[in-house]
Amino acid sequence: MAAVEVGRLAVPGASLHYEVRGTGPLLLLIAAGSSDATVFEEPAAVLAVRHRVISYDPRGNSRSVLHGPPVDQRVEVHADDAARLIDHVAAAGEPVHVFGSCSGGLVALELAVGRPDRIQRVVVHEPPAMALLPDAEEHQAFFEDVHEVFRRDGVAAALGRLSAIFGGSPPPALPRAHDNSAFFLAHVMRPFTRHVPDLTALEAVAGRVVAAGGEDSRAYAVHRPVDALAERLGHRPVLFPGGHMGYAKDPVGFAGRLVEVLAATAPSRER
């Protein structure tokens, strides 16, 4: 197993915990919602055979502490964190591949349009870009309801309500350094699901963006933005093993699929 380099990077308003392992082309992994770098330990170990892999705790989660009281998070700020981390770890001018899961996919999309000088390929796995859907207002009302359940009845009840967008299945027990569910429900879920990706800017880098989803989550509401994004960019959606968090349940299969996708010359075009 590849040795792990652990570091800390000061960014405006926070301090990021990050981990680097392996050698080869640089690959940044951006975790979902309440997750942190721990969720990527197993797939990162597989990916490190071919890539130099960076994983980190998003600001406010686990070991990436905020400097000050918790506030609502913004996709643009998280993308700036990721860009600063790339500049800190990568050599000057070195191209970078990016994988973003769920809310991390929204960050990856923002990074793709903000740093075209750096980003070679971005794979976004089921980003909750509900604003792209024709029934976007209904989805936003749903997330507002989840937030109200959180305020009234607590974390467990809110996560139970949130499970509706994952087909009603209970949230899987994912590895993580700390439980960040309350911070996610209070300060991440609503502002991130309100975020509207810049589709015009994304079309300009469409050849670098892969819209991906789980084979087992195609019927879930959280998968629908994948199809909408792929259609807008003129691509076919790419499927990965498992469901919304396939990399946690099948890290070897998922990592292998990611290596294949990153090695492809360009996303498949619709015909």
PDB file of C-alpha atoms in Angstrom:
ATOM      1  CA  MET A   1       0.000   0.000   0.000  1.00  0.00           C
ATOM      2  CA  ALA A   2       1.264   3.469  -0.912  1.00  0.00           C
ATOM      3  CA  ALA A   3       2.590   5.640   1.896  1.00  0.00           C
ATOM      4  CA  VAL A   4       0.295   8.516   2.899  1.00  0.00           C
ATOM      5  CA  GLU A   5       1.563  12.073   3.206  1.00  0.00           C
ATOM      6  CA  VAL A   6      -0.655  14.065   5.568  1.00  0.00           C
ATOM      7  CA  GLY A   7      -0.661  17.847   5.471  1.00  0.00           C
ATOM      8  CA  ARG A   8      -2.559  20.967   6.441  1.00  0.00           C
ATOM      9  CA  LEU A   9      -3.197  24.014   4.282  1.00  0.00           C
ATOM     10  CA  ALA A  10      -4.376  27.401   5.523  1.00  0.00           C
ATOM     11  CA  VAL A  11      -7.103  28.894   3.318  1.00  0.00           C
ATOM     12  CA  PRO A  12      -9.228  32.007   3.925  1.00  0.00           C
ATOM     13  CA  GLY A  13     -11.462  31.233   6.899  1.00  0.00           C
ATOM     14  CA  ALA A  14     -10.375  27.644   7.429  1.00  0.00           C
ATOM     15  CA  SER A  15      -7.567  25.101   7.640  1.00  0.00           C
ATOM     16  CA  LEU A  16      -7.736  22.055   5.339  1.00  0.00           C
ATOM     17  CA  HIS A  17      -6.632  18.549   6.264  1.00  0.00           C
ATOM     18  CA  TYR A  18      -5.362  16.723   3.174  1.00  0.00           C
ATOM     19  CA  GLU A  19      -3.705  13.431   2.253  1.00  0.00           C
ATOM     20  CA  VAL A  20      -1.513  12.500  -0.717  1.00  0.00           C
ATOM     21  CA  ARG A  21      -0.585   8.980  -1.818  1.00  0.00           C
ATOM     22  CA  GLY A  22       0.880   7.273  -4.887  1.00  0.00           C
ATOM     23  CA  THR A  23       2.709   8.467  -7.999  1.00  0.00           C
ATOM     24  CA  GLY A  24       1.676   9.404 -11.518  1.00  0.00           C
ATOM     25  CA  PRO A  25      -0.806  11.915 -12.962  1.00  0.00           C
ATOM     26  CA  LEU A  26      -2.404  14.021 -10.247  1.00  0.00           C
ATOM     27  CA  LEU A  27      -5.975  13.114  -9.231  1.00  0.00           C
ATOM     28  CA  LEU A  28      -8.009  15.171  -6.753  1.00  0.00           C
ATOM     29  CA  LEU A  29     -10.925  13.464  -4.965  1.00  0.00           C
ATOM     30  CA  ILE A  30     -13.647  15.763  -3.586  1.00  0.00           C
ATOM     31  CA  ALA A  31     -15.878  14.212  -0.936  1.00  0.00           C
ATOM     32  CA  ALA A  32     -19.638  14.514  -0.624  1.00  0.00           C
ATOM     33  CA  GLY A  33     -21.720  16.485   1.889  1.00  0.00           C
ATOM     34  CA  SER A  34     -20.870  15.219   5.356  1.00  0.00           C
ATOM     35  CA  SER A  35     -17.976  12.996   4.239  1.00  0.00           C
ATOM     36  CA  ASP A  36     -14.237  13.541   4.520  1.00  0.00           C
ATOM     37  CA  ALA A  37     -11.010  12.040   3.161  1.00  0.00           C
ATOM     38  CA  THR A  38     -11.602   8.849   5.148  1.00  0.00           C
ATOM     39  CA  VAL A  39     -14.357   7.744   2.754  1.00  0.00           C
ATOM     40  CA  PHE A  40     -11.787   7.576  -0.054  1.00  0.00           C
ATOM     41  CA  GLU A  41      -9.119   5.558   1.772  1.00  0.00           C
ATOM     42  CA  GLU A  42      -9.863   2.255   0.032  1.00  0.00           C
ATOM     43  CA  PRO A  43     -10.417   3.545  -3.523  1.00  0.00           C
ATOM     44  CA  ALA A  44      -7.471   5.935  -3.132  1.00  0.00           C
ATOM     45  CA  ALA A  45      -5.212   3.012  -2.262  1.00  0.00           C
ATOM     46  CA  VAL A  46      -6.234   1.354  -5.539  1.00  0.00           C
ATOM     47  CA  LEU A  47      -5.969   4.548  -7.566  1.00  0.00           C
ATOM     48  CA  ALA A  48      -2.523   5.298  -6.115  1.00  0.00           C
ATOM     49  CA  VAL A  49      -1.056   2.509  -8.239  1.00  0.00           C
ATOM     50  CA  ARG A  50      -1.557   4.743 -11.310  1.00  0.00           C
ATOM     51  CA  HIS A  51      -2.088   8.224  -9.878  1.00  0.00           C
ATOM     52  CA  ARG A  52      -0.819  10.634  -7.284  1.00  0.00           C
ATOM     53  CA  VAL A  53      -4.045  10.966  -5.342  1.00  0.00           C
ATOM     54  CA  ILE A  54      -5.099  13.946  -3.213  1.00  0.00           C
ATOM     55  CA  SER A  55      -8.032  13.631  -0.827  1.00  0.00           C
ATOM     56  CA  TYR A  56      -9.123  16.101   1.818  1.00  0.00           C
ATOM     57  CA  ASP A  57     -11.773  17.038   4.340  1.00  0.00           C
ATOM     58  CA  PRO A  58     -13.970  19.856   2.933  1.00  0.00           C
ATOM     59  CA  ARG A  59     -13.975  22.959   5.097  1.00  0.00           C
ATOM     60  CA  GLY A  60     -16.139  22.544   8.183  1.00  0.00           C
ATOM     61  CA  ASN A  61     -15.962  18.746   8.037  1.00  0.00           C
ATOM     62  CA  SER A  62     -13.950  16.636  10.486  1.00  0.00           C
ATOM     63  CA  ARG A  63     -10.328  17.844  10.578  1.00  0.00           C
ATOM     64  CA  SER A  64     -10.757  20.882   8.283  1.00  0.00           C
ATOM     65  CA  VAL A  65     -11.743  23.394  10.914  1.00  0.00           C
ATOM     66  CA  LEU A  66     -13.412  26.737  10.315  1.00  0.00           C
ATOM     67  CA  HIS A  67     -11.897  29.887  11.758  1.00  0.00           C
ATOM     68  CA  GLY A  68     -14.981  31.264  13.410  1.00  0.00           C
ATOM     69  CA  PRO A  69     -18.589  30.157  13.904  1.00  0.00           C
ATOM     70  CA  PRO A  70     -20.285  27.871  11.345  1.00  0.00           C
ATOM     71  CA  VAL A  71     -21.862  29.693   8.414  1.00  0.00           C
ATOM     72  CA  ASP A  72     -23.754  28.605   5.300  1.00  0.00           C
ATOM     73  CA  GLN A  73     -21.293  27.220   2.780  1.00  0.00           C
ATOM     74  CA  ARG A  74     -20.853  28.305  -0.845  1.00  0.00           C
ATOM     75  CA  VAL A  75     -19.812  26.132  -3.762  1.00  0.00           C
ATOM     76  CA  GLU A  76     -17.564  28.920  -5.051  1.00  0.00           C
ATOM     77  CA  VAL A  77     -15.626  29.053  -1.772  1.00  0.00           C
ATOM     78  CA  HIS A  78     -15.172  25.284  -1.715  1.00  0.00           C
ATOM     79  CA  ALA A  79     -13.930  25.413  -5.324  1.00  0.00           C
ATOM     80  CA  ASP A  80     -11.411  28.081  -4.322  1.00  0.00           C
ATOM     81  CA  ASP A  81     -10.227  25.776  -1.510  1.00  0.00           C
ATOM     82  CA  ALA A  82      -9.734  22.961  -4.023  1.00  0.00           C
ATOM     83  CA  ALA A  83      -7.847  25.257  -6.409  1.00  0.00           C
ATOM     84  CA  ARG A  84      -5.536  26.405  -3.610  1.00  0.00           C
ATOM     85  CA  LEU A  85      -4.905  22.792  -2.622  1.00  0.00           C
ATOM     86  CA  ILE A  86      -4.010  21.891  -6.209  1.00  0.00           C
ATOM     87  CA  ASP A  87      -1.604  24.818  -6.430  1.00  0.00           C
ATOM     88  CA  HIS A  88      -0.072  23.786  -3.114  1.00  0.00           C
ATOM     89  CA  VAL A  89       0.506  20.123  -4.031  1.00  0.00           C
ATOM     90  CA  ALA A  90       0.997  20.143  -7.806  1.00  0.00           C
ATOM     91  CA  ALA A  91       4.072  21.229  -9.696  1.00  0.00           C
ATOM     92  CA  ALA A  92       3.843  24.468 -11.664  1.00  0.00           C
ATOM     93  CA  GLY A  93       1.642  23.930 -14.706  1.00  0.00           C
ATOM     94  CA  GLU A  94       0.942  20.272 -13.865  1.00  0.00           C
ATOM     95  CA  PRO A  95      -2.466  19.129 -15.193  1.00  0.00           C
ATOM     96  CA  VAL A  96      -4.941  17.593 -12.761  1.00  0.00           C
ATOM     97  CA  HIS A  97      -7.795  15.107 -12.980  1.00  0.00           C
ATOM     98  CA  VAL A  98     -10.721  15.651 -10.590  1.00  0.00           C
ATOM     99  CA  PHE A  99     -13.421  13.342  -9.229  1.00  0.00           C
ATOM    100  CA  GLY A 100     -16.282  14.847  -7.254  1.00  0.00           C
ATOM    101  CA  SER A 101     -19.025  12.916  -5.449  1.00  0.00           C
ATOM    102  CA  CYS A 102     -22.498  14.378  -4.855  1.00  0.00           C
ATOM    103  CA  SER A 103     -22.013  17.916  -3.487  1.00  0.00           C
ATOM    104  CA  GLY A 104     -18.325  17.464  -4.251  1.00  0.00           C
ATOM    105  CA  GLY A 105     -19.402  17.133  -7.884  1.00  0.00           C
ATOM    106  CA  LEU A 106     -20.812  20.655  -7.769  1.00  0.00           C
ATOM    107  CA  VAL A 107     -17.434  21.852  -6.493  1.00  0.00           C
ATOM    108  CA  ALA A 108     -15.689  19.945  -9.283  1.00  0.00           C
ATOM    109  CA  LEU A 109     -17.878  21.600 -11.932  1.00  0.00           C
ATOM    110  CA  GLU A 110     -17.081  25.028 -10.519  1.00  0.00           C
ATOM    111  CA  LEU A 111     -13.397  24.135 -10.506  1.00  0.00           C
ATOM    112  CA  ALA A 112     -13.550  23.009 -14.144  1.00  0.00           C
ATOM    113  CA  VAL A 113     -14.773  26.400 -15.349  1.00  0.00           C
ATOM    114  CA  GLY A 114     -12.654  28.402 -12.907  1.00  0.00           C
ATOM    115  CA  ARG A 115      -9.323  26.710 -13.575  1.00  0.00           C
ATOM    116  CA  PRO A 116      -9.236  25.508 -17.192  1.00  0.00           C
ATOM    117  CA  ASP A 117      -5.471  26.058 -17.103  1.00  0.00           C
ATOM    118  CA  ARG A 118      -5.142  23.221 -14.592  1.00  0.00           C
ATOM    119  CA  ILE A 119      -8.050  20.824 -14.999  1.00  0.00           C
ATOM    120  CA  GLN A 120      -7.594  18.100 -17.604  1.00  0.00           C
ATOM    121  CA  ARG A 121     -10.640  15.931 -16.861  1.00  0.00           C
ATOM    122  CA  VAL A 122     -13.488  16.234 -14.350  1.00  0.00           C
ATOM    123  CA  VAL A 123     -15.742  13.316 -13.405  1.00  0.00           C
ATOM    124  CA  VAL A 124     -18.842  14.408 -11.483  1.00  0.00           C
ATOM    125  CA  HIS A 125     -20.756  11.567  -9.868  1.00  0.00           C
ATOM    126  CA  GLU A 126     -24.432  12.372  -9.203  1.00  0.00           C
ATOM    127  CA  PRO A 127     -24.087  16.053  -8.271  1.00  0.00           C
ATOM    128  CA  PRO A 128     -27.342  17.361  -6.729  1.00  0.00           C
ATOM    129  CA  ALA A 129     -27.724  20.053  -9.403  1.00  0.00           C
ATOM    130  CA  MET A 130     -31.500  20.024  -9.028  1.00  0.00           C
ATOM    131  CA  ALA A 131     -31.685  23.517 -10.526  1.00  0.00           C
ATOM    132  CA  LEU A 132     -31.141  21.871 -13.926  1.00  0.00           C
ATOM    133  CA  LEU A 133     -34.425  19.966 -13.667  1.00  0.00           C
ATOM    134  CA  PRO A 134     -37.849  21.198 -14.857  1.00  0.00           C
ATOM    135  CA  ASP A 135     -39.285  20.550 -11.390  1.00  0.00           C
ATOM    136  CA  ALA A 136     -36.457  22.367  -9.613  1.00  0.00           C
ATOM    137  CA  GLU A 137     -38.837  24.321  -7.357  1.00  0.00           C
ATOM    138  CA  GLU A 138     -40.361  21.116  -6.009  1.00  0.00           C
ATOM    139  CA  HIS A 139     -36.924  19.783  -5.156  1.00  0.00           C
ATOM    140  CA  GLN A 140     -35.939  22.994  -3.403  1.00  0.00           C
ATOM    141  CA  ALA A 141     -39.129  22.814  -1.345  1.00  0.00           C
ATOM    142  CA  PHE A 142     -38.148  19.260  -0.441  1.00  0.00           C
ATOM    143  CA  PHE A 143     -34.748  20.352   0.887  1.00  0.00           C
ATOM    144  CA  GLU A 144     -36.385  23.177   2.819  1.00  0.00           C
ATOM    145  CA  ASP A 145     -38.649  20.582   4.401  1.00  0.00           C
ATOM    146  CA  VAL A 146     -35.666  18.401   5.321  1.00  0.00           C
ATOM    147  CA  HIS A 147     -34.044  21.413   6.966  1.00  0.00           C
ATOM    148  CA  GLU A 148     -37.205  22.135   8.934  1.00  0.00           C
ATOM    149  CA  VAL A 149     -37.356  18.503  10.083  1.00  0.00           C
ATOM    150  CA  PHE A 150     -33.729  18.853  11.196  1.00  0.00           C
ATOM    151  CA  ARG A 151     -34.509  21.978  13.228  1.00  0.00           C
ATOM    152  CA  ARG A 152     -37.599  20.471  14.762  1.00  0.00           C
ATOM    153  CA  ASP A 153     -36.758  16.794  15.233  1.00  0.00           C
ATOM    154  CA  GLY A 154     -32.994  16.436  14.891  1.00  0.00           C
ATOM    155  CA  VAL A 155     -30.419  14.753  12.691  1.00  0.00           C
ATOM    156  CA  ALA A 156     -31.810  11.212  12.513  1.00  0.00           C
ATOM    157  CA  ALA A 157     -35.289  12.343  11.476  1.00  0.00           C
ATOM    158  CA  ALA A 158     -33.889  14.715   8.840  1.00  0.00           C
ATOM    159  CA  LEU A 159     -31.624  12.056   7.339  1.00  0.00           C
ATOM    160  CA  GLY A 160     -34.600   9.729   7.194  1.00  0.00           C
ATOM    161  CA  ARG A 161     -36.563  12.369   5.283  1.00  0.00           C
ATOM    162  CA  LEU A 162     -33.593  13.080   2.999  1.00  0.00           C
ATOM    163  CA  SER A 163     -33.402   9.413   2.034  1.00  0.00           C
ATOM    164  CA  ALA A 164     -36.321   9.968  -0.366  1.00  0.00           C
ATOM    165  CA  ILE A 165     -33.936  11.289  -3.036  1.00  0.00           C
ATOM    166  CA  PHE A 166     -31.925   8.078  -2.675  1.00  0.00           C
ATOM    167  CA  GLY A 167     -34.885   5.843  -3.376  1.00  0.00           C
ATOM    168  CA  GLY A 168     -35.980   5.762   0.265  1.00  0.00           C
ATOM    169  CA  SER A 169     -33.004   3.669   1.324  1.00  0.00           C
ATOM    170  CA  PRO A 170     -31.445   4.521   4.700  1.00  0.00           C
ATOM    171  CA  PRO A 171     -28.104   6.330   4.399  1.00  0.00           C
ATOM    172  CA  PRO A 172     -25.189   3.871   4.318  1.00  0.00           C
ATOM    173  CA  ALA A 173     -22.705   3.768   7.175  1.00  0.00           C
ATOM    174  CA  LEU A 174     -19.705   5.426   5.555  1.00  0.00           C
ATOM    175  CA  PRO A 175     -16.200   5.640   7.009  1.00  0.00           C
ATOM    176  CA  ARG A 176     -15.405   9.139   8.260  1.00  0.00           C
ATOM    177  CA  ALA A 177     -13.218  10.757  10.857  1.00  0.00           C
ATOM    178  CA  HIS A 178     -16.145  12.558  12.527  1.00  0.00           C
ATOM    179  CA  ASP A 179     -19.915  12.741  12.149  1.00  0.00           C
ATOM    180  CA  ASN A 180     -20.589  15.948  10.213  1.00  0.00           C
ATOM    181  CA  SER A 181     -24.310  15.350   9.651  1.00  0.00           C
ATOM    182  CA  ALA A 182     -25.505  18.313  11.719  1.00  0.00           C
ATOM    183  CA  PHE A 183     -23.153  20.739   9.961  1.00  0.00           C
ATOM    184  CA  PHE A 184     -24.242  19.376   6.577  1.00  0.00           C
ATOM    185  CA  LEU A 185     -27.946  19.698   7.338  1.00  0.00           C
ATOM    186  CA  ALA A 186     -27.566  23.149   8.864  1.00  0.00           C
ATOM    187  CA  HIS A 187     -25.072  24.792   6.505  1.00  0.00           C
ATOM    188  CA  VAL A 188     -24.374  22.753   3.346  1.00  0.00           C
ATOM    189  CA  MET A 189     -27.483  21.008   2.040  1.00  0.00           C
ATOM    190  CA  ARG A 190     -29.650  24.021   1.194  1.00  0.00           C
ATOM    191  CA  PRO A 191     -27.036  26.407  -0.294  1.00  0.00           C
ATOM    192  CA  PHE A 192     -25.437  23.635  -2.339  1.00  0.00           C
ATOM    193  CA  THR A 193     -28.701  22.324  -3.775  1.00  0.00           C
ATOM    194  CA  ARG A 194     -29.678  25.902  -4.674  1.00  0.00           C
ATOM    195  CA  HIS A 195     -26.463  26.318  -6.660  1.00  0.00           C
ATOM    196  CA  VAL A 196     -26.920  26.698 -10.421  1.00  0.00           C
ATOM    197  CA  PRO A 197     -23.947  25.464 -12.485  1.00  0.00           C
ATOM    198  CA  ASP A 198     -22.838  27.849 -15.229  1.00  0.00           C
ATOM    199  CA  LEU A 199     -23.908  25.757 -18.227  1.00  0.00           C
ATOM    200  CA  THR A 200     -22.588  28.223 -20.796  1.00  0.00           C
ATOM    201  CA  ALA A 201     -19.138  28.118 -19.207  1.00  0.00           C
ATOM    202  CA  LEU A 202     -19.323  24.332 -18.907  1.00  0.00           C
ATOM    203  CA  GLU A 203     -20.159  23.996 -22.598  1.00  0.00           C
ATOM    204  CA  ALA A 204     -16.844  25.723 -23.333  1.00  0.00           C
ATOM    205  CA  VAL A 205     -15.006  22.902 -21.506  1.00  0.00           C
ATOM    206  CA  ALA A 206     -17.477  20.127 -22.323  1.00  0.00           C
ATOM    207  CA  GLY A 207     -14.761  17.821 -23.641  1.00  0.00           C
ATOM    208  CA  ARG A 208     -13.218  17.715 -20.177  1.00  0.00           C
ATOM    209  CA  VAL A 209     -16.399  17.027 -18.190  1.00  0.00           C
ATOM    210  CA  VAL A 210     -17.846  13.558 -17.569  1.00  0.00           C
ATOM    211  CA  ALA A 211     -21.335  13.326 -16.064  1.00  0.00           C
ATOM    212  CA  ALA A 212     -21.493  10.031 -14.176  1.00  0.00           C
ATOM    213  CA  GLY A 213     -23.846   8.056 -11.973  1.00  0.00           C
ATOM    214  CA  GLY A 214     -24.359   4.715 -10.308  1.00  0.00           C
ATOM    215  CA  GLU A 215     -25.697   1.681 -12.104  1.00  0.00           C
ATOM    216  CA  ASP A 216     -27.886   0.940  -9.085  1.00  0.00           C
ATOM    217  CA  SER A 217     -29.145   4.489  -8.520  1.00  0.00           C
ATOM    218  CA  ARG A 218     -30.483   5.317 -11.979  1.00  0.00           C
ATOM    219  CA  ALA A 219     -34.051   5.423 -10.657  1.00  0.00           C
ATOM    220  CA  TYR A 220     -33.211   7.809  -7.793  1.00  0.00           C
ATOM    221  CA  ALA A 221     -34.004  11.517  -7.897  1.00  0.00           C
ATOM    222  CA  VAL A 222     -30.362  12.342  -7.173  1.00  0.00           C
ATOM    223  CA  HIS A 223     -29.398  10.697 -10.476  1.00  0.00           C
ATOM    224  CA  ARG A 224     -31.633  12.875 -12.655  1.00  0.00           C
ATOM    225  CA  PRO A 225     -29.226  15.860 -12.882  1.00  0.00           C
ATOM    226  CA  VAL A 226     -26.623  13.504 -14.398  1.00  0.00           C
ATOM    227  CA  ASP A 227     -28.854  12.946 -17.422  1.00  0.00           C
ATOM    228  CA  ALA A 228     -29.727  16.640 -17.682  1.00  0.00           C
ATOM    229  CA  LEU A 229     -26.087  17.712 -17.498  1.00  0.00           C
ATOM    230  CA  ALA A 230     -24.911  15.089 -19.988  1.00  0.00           C
ATOM    231  CA  GLU A 231     -27.635  16.072 -22.445  1.00  0.00           C
ATOM    232  CA  ARG A 232     -26.709  19.756 -22.218  1.00  0.00           C
ATOM    233  CA  LEU A 233     -23.032  18.949 -22.824  1.00  0.00           C
ATOM    234  CA  GLY A 234     -23.828  16.560 -25.664  1.00  0.00           C
ATOM    235  CA  HIS A 235     -22.480  13.480 -23.907  1.00  0.00           C
ATOM    236  CA  ARG A 236     -23.672  10.064 -22.896  1.00  0.00           C
ATOM    237  CA  PRO A 237     -23.871   9.611 -19.096  1.00  0.00           C
ATOM    238  CA  VAL A 238     -21.173   7.261 -17.781  1.00  0.00           C
ATOM    239  CA  LEU A 239     -22.207   4.567 -15.308  1.00  0.00           C
ATOM    240  CA  PHE A 240     -20.113   3.351 -12.384  1.00  0.00           C
ATOM    241  CA  PRO A 241     -20.527   0.219 -10.252  1.00  0.00           C
ATOM    242  CA  GLY A 242     -22.953   0.451  -7.339  1.00  0.00           C
ATOM    243  CA  GLY A 243     -25.178   3.297  -6.303  1.00  0.00           C
ATOM    244  CA  HIS A 244     -24.755   6.862  -5.117  1.00  0.00           C
ATOM    245  CA  MET A 245     -21.779   5.945  -2.918  1.00  0.00           C
ATOM    246  CA  GLY A 246     -20.470   3.088  -5.040  1.00  0.00           C
ATOM    247  CA  TYR A 247     -16.840   3.896  -4.222  1.00  0.00           C
ATOM    248  CA  ALA A 248     -17.482   2.995  -0.574  1.00  0.00           C
ATOM    249  CA  LYS A 249     -19.212  -0.331  -1.257  1.00  0.00           C
ATOM    250  CA  ASP A 250     -17.072  -1.501  -4.191  1.00  0.00           C
ATOM    251  CA  PRO A 251     -13.834   0.504  -3.975  1.00  0.00           C
ATOM    252  CA  VAL A 252     -11.853  -1.771  -6.294  1.00  0.00           C
ATOM    253  CA  GLY A 253     -14.487  -1.909  -9.043  1.00  0.00           C
ATOM    254  CA  PHE A 254     -15.247   1.780  -8.749  1.00  0.00           C
ATOM    255  CA  ALA A 255     -11.579   2.778  -8.842  1.00  0.00           C
ATOM    256  CA  GLY A 256     -11.000   0.582 -11.872  1.00  0.00           C
ATOM    257  CA  ARG A 257     -13.869   2.237 -13.707  1.00  0.00           C
ATOM    258  CA  LEU A 258     -12.554   5.683 -12.788  1.00  0.00           C
ATOM    259  CA  VAL A 259      -9.130   4.817 -14.203  1.00  0.00           C
ATOM    260  CA  GLU A 260     -10.806   3.757 -17.475  1.00  0.00           C
ATOM    261  CA  VAL A 261     -12.840   6.966 -17.681  1.00  0.00           C
ATOM    262  CA  LEU A 262      -9.849   9.200 -16.960  1.00  0.00           C
ATOM    263  CA  ALA A 263      -7.813   7.415 -19.623  1.00  0.00           C
ATOM    264  CA  ALA A 264     -10.472   7.947 -22.320  1.00  0.00           C
ATOM    265  CA  THR A 265      -9.739  10.653 -24.860  1.00  0.00           C
ATOM    266  CA  ALA A 266     -13.106  12.415 -24.496  1.00  0.00           C
ATOM    267  CA  PRO A 267     -16.659  11.716 -23.258  1.00  0.00           C
ATOM    268  CA  SER A 268     -18.830   9.792 -25.723  1.00  0.00           C
ATOM    269  CA  ARG A 269     -20.963  12.065 -27.867  1.00  0.00           C
ATOM    270  CA  GLU A 270     -24.694  11.626 -28.313  1.00  0.00           C
ATOM    271  CA  ARG A 271     -25.712  10.348 -31.733  1.00  0.00           C
TER     272      ARG A 271
END
